[in-house]
Short mmCIF file of C-alpha atoms in Angstrom, two decimals:
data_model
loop_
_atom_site.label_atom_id
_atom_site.label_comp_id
_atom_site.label_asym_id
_atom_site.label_seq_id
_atom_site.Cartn_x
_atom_site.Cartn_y
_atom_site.Cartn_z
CA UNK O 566 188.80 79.38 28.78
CA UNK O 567 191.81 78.39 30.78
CA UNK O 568 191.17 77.32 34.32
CA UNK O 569 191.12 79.74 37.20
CA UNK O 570 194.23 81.06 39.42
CA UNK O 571 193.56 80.65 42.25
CA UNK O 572 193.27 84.30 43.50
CA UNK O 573 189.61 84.15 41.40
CA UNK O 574 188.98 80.60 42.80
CA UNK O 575 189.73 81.32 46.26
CA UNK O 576 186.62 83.11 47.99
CA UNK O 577 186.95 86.98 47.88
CA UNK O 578 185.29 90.19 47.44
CA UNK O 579 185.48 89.58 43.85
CA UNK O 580 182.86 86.90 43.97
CA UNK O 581 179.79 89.23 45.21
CA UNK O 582 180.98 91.53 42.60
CA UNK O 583 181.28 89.14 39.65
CA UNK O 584 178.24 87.77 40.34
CA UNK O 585 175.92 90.84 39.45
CA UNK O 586 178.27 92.96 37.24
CA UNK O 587 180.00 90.29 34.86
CA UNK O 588 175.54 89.03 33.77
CA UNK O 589 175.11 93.61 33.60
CA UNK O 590 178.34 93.28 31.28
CA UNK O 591 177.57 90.85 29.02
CA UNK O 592 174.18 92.36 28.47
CA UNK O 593 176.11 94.70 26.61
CA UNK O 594 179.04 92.69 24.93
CA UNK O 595 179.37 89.72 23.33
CA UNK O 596 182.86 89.00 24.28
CA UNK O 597 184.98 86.78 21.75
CA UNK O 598 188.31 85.70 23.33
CA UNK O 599 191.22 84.45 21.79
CA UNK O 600 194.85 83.67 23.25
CA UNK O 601 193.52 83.69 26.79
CA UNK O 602 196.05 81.23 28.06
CA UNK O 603 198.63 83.69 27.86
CA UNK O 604 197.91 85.45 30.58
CA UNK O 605 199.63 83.96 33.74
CA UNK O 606 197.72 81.53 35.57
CA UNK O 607 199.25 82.75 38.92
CA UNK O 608 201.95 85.16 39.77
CA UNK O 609 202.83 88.91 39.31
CA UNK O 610 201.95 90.53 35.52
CA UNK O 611 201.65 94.14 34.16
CA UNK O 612 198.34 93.65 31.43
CA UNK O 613 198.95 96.93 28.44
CA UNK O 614 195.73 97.35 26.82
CA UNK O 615 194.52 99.81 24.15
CA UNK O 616 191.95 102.48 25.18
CA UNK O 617 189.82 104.36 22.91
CA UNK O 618 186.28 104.26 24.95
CA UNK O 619 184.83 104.86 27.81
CA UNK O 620 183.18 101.70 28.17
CA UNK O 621 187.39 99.74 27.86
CA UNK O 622 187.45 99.23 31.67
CA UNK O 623 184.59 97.06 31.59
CA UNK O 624 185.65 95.18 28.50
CA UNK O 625 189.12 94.56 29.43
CA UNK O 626 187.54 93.51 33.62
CA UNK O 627 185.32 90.85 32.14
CA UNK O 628 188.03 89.50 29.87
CA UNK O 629 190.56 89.23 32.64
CA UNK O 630 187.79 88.05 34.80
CA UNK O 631 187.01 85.10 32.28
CA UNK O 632 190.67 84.11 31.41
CA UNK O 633 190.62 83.14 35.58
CA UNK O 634 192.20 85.88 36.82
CA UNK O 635 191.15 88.78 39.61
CA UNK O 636 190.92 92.55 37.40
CA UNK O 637 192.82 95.27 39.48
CA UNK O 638 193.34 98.51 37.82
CA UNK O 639 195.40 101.18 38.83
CA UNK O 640 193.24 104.21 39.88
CA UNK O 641 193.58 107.89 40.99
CA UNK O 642 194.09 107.84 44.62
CA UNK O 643 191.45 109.98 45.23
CA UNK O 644 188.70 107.91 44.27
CA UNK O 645 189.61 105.91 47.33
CA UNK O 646 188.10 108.67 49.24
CA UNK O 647 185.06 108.82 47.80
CA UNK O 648 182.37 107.14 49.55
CA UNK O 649 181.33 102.95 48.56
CA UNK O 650 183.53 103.68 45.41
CA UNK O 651 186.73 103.72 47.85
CA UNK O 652 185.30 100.62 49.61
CA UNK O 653 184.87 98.65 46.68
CA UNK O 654 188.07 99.47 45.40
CA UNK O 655 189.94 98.68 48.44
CA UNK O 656 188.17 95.50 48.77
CA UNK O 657 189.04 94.15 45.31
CA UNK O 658 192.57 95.24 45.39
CA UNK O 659 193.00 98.10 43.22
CA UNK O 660 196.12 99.89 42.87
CA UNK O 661 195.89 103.65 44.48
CA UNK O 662 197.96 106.08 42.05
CA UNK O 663 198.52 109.34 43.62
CA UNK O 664 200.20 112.70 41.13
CA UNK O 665 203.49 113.21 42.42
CA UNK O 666 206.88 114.49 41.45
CA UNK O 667 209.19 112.38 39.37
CA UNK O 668 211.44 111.33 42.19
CA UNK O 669 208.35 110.16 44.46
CA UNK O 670 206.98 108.81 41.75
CA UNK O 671 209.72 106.73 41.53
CA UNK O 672 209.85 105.71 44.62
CA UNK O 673 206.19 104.46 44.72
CA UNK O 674 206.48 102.44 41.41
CA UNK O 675 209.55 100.48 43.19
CA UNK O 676 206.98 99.95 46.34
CA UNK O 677 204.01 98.62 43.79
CA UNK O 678 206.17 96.51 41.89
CA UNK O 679 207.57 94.99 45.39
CA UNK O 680 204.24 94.42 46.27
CA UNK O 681 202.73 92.70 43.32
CA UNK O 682 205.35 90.16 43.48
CA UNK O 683 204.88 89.78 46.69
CA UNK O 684 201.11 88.66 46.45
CA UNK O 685 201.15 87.32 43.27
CA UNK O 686 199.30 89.52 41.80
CA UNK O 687 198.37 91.42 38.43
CA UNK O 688 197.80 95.09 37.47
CA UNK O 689 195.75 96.54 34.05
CA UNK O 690 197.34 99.87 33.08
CA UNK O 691 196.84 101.69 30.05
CA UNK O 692 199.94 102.86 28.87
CA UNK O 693 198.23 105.25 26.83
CA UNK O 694 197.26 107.22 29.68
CA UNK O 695 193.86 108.27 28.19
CA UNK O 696 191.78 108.01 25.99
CA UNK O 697 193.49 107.20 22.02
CA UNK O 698 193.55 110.77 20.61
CA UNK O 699 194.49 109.16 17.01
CA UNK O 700 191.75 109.69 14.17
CA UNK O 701 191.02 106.23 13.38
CA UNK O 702 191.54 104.84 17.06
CA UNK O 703 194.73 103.13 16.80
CA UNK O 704 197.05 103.38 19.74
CA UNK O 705 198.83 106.89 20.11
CA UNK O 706 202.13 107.29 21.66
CA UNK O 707 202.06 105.41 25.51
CA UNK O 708 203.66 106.85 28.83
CA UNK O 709 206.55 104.96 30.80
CA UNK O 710 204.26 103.93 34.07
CA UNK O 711 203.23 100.38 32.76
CA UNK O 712 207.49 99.62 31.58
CA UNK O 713 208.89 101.29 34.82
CA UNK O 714 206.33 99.19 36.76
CA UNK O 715 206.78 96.00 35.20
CA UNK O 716 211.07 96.63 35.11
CA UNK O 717 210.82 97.45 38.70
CA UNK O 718 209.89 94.44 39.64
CA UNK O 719 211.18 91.90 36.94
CA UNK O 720 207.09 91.66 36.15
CA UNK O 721 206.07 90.45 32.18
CA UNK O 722 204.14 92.96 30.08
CA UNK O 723 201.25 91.19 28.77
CA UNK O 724 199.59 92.90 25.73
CA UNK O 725 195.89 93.18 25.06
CA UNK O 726 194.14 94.70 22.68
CA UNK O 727 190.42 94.52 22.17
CA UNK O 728 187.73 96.21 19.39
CA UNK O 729 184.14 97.13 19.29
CA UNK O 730 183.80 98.83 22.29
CA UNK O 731 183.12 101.90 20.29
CA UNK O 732 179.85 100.30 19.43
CA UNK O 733 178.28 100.58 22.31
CA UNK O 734 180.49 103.76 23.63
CA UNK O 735 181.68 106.11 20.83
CA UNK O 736 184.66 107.94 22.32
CA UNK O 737 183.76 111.37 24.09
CA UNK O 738 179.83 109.71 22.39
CA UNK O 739 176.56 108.50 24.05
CA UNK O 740 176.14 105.53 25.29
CA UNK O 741 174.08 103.33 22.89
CA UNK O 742 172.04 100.07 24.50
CA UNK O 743 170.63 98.63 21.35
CA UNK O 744 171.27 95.91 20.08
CA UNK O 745 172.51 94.25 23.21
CA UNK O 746 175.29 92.27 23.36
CA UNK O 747 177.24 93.59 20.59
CA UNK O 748 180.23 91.21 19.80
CA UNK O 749 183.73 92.85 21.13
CA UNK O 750 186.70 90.81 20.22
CA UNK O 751 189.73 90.85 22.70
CA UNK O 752 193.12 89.36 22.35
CA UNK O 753 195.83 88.54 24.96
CA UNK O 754 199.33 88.83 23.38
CA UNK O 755 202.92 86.81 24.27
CA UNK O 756 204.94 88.53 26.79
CA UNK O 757 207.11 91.47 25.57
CA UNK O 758 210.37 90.97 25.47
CA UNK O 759 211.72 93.69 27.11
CA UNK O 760 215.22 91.97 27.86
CA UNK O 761 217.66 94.19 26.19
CA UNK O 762 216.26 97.00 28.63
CA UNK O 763 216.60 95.50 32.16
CA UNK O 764 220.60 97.01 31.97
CA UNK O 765 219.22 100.43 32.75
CA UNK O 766 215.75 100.31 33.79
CA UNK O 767 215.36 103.83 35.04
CA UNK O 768 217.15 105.73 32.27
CA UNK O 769 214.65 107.61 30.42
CA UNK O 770 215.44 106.55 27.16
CA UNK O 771 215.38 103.38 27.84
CA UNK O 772 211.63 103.44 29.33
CA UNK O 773 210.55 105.19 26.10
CA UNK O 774 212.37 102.84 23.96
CA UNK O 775 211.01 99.82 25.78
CA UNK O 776 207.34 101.84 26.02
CA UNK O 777 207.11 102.09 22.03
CA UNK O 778 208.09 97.98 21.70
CA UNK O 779 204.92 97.46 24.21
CA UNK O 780 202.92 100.11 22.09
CA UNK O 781 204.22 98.42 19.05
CA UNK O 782 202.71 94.68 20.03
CA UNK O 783 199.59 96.18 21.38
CA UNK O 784 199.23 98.15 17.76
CA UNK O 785 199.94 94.71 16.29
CA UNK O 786 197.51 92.65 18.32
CA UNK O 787 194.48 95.43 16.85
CA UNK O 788 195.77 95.25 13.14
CA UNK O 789 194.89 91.39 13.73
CA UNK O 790 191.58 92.07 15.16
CA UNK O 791 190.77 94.78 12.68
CA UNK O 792 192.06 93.27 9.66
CA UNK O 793 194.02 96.07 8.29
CA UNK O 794 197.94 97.32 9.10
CA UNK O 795 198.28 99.75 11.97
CA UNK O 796 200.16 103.20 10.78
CA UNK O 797 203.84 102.26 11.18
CA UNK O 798 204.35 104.93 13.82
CA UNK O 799 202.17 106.05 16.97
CA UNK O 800 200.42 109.27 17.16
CA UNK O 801 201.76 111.90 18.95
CA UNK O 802 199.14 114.45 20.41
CA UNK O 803 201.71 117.63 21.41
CA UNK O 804 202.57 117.40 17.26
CA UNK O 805 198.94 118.13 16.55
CA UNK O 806 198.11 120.81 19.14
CA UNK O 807 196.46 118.12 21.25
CA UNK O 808 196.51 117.99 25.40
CA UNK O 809 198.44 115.23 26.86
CA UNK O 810 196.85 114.01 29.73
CA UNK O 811 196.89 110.91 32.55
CA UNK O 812 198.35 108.71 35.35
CA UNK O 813 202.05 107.23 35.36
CA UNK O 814 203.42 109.77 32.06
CA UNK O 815 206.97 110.04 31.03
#
């Protein structure tokens, strides 16, 4: 593992935290870690990982965690309200997202992006939304929210994808304990170069286009882990009848 920023060095809330749910975590998976270094050792990123479990927050936390930097997710603004769940998440720095209309929405992905740089700071966010609706659990289609954040700001995508979550977590399944600490393999990707899109950063096209080159690398980064080629294009839930739902959507 690379070393430690120093936002996870540095004493925090974090540390209490870490300390008795990264031992719970690893009860469960076996984590196996490759390209870790390529997540920023200090600074402002926007981390794109693929989500087709229940059980991905924990996976992708304790990878970020171990590659020596702080896990902050973006979360529905109203779990901030709820009781010890707000607490914690206001004390280890998550990101509040509240549903809004397209042009304060807008305005509050300018004042996140502002404020990650400012700190230094990095953000998970799927940019799938939800949960993968496709068959076989590759990536579907992702929303703008994790480009128009990271454009905002001049922040790097970082792509992650991860795989045998489903093990333990079955999507929309039961939870299944045994065996413990079934191995999940996770890999950090290169930066996305999203260069040919910071002209226009808040036309609409250009957030999709610059969405499916993100969705693209993430796909990529599973076809390694998996061993097999990812369909050539991303799966699109309104063409099969499906619901489209989640935070930060185009």
């Amino acid at each position: 593992m690379p070393r430690a920023s120093r936002e996870k060095s540095r004493p925090s809330f974090f540390w209490p935290v870490a300390a008795v749910v990264a031992p719970l975590i690893s009860l469960l998976f076996k984590l196996e870690i490759e390209g870790a270094d390529k997540l920023p050792r200090e600074g402002a990123y926007v981390l794109a990982p693929n989500h087709y479990s229940e059980a991905d927050p924990l996976v992708v936390a304790l990878a970020v965690w171990k590659a020596g930097r702080a896990p902050r997710f973006m979360a529905k603004e109203s779990l901030f309200r709820v009781p010890v769940l707000g607490w914690i998440l206001r004390g280890t720095g998550m990101v509040p997202v509240a549903r809004s209309s397209s042009a304060s929405s807008a305005r509050q992905t300018l004042e996140l992006s502002r404020a990650l740089v400012a700190d230094g700071r990095g953000v998970i966010v799927y940019p799938e939304g939800s949960l993968t609706r496709e068959p076989d659990l590759w990536p579907m289609r992702g929303k703008t929210g994790a480009v128009r954040l990271a454009l905002a700001g001049g922040i790097p995508v970082i792509p992650m994808a991860h795989w045998g979550a489903q093990q333990i977590l079955p999507r929309y399944g039961k939870l299944r304990l045994w065996p413990l600490r079934r191995p999940v393999k996770v890999v950090f990707g290169d930066p996305v170069d999203l260069g040919r899109f910071t002209s226009e950063p808040t036309q609409s096209a250009q957030l999709v286009a610059a969405t499916d080159v993100v969705m693209a690398d993430i796909a990529g980064l599973l076809s390694h882990l998996r061993g097999t080629p990812a369909p050539p294009a991303r799966w699109n839930p309104s063409d099969h009848g499906q619901r489209e739902t989640g935070r930060l959507e185009s």
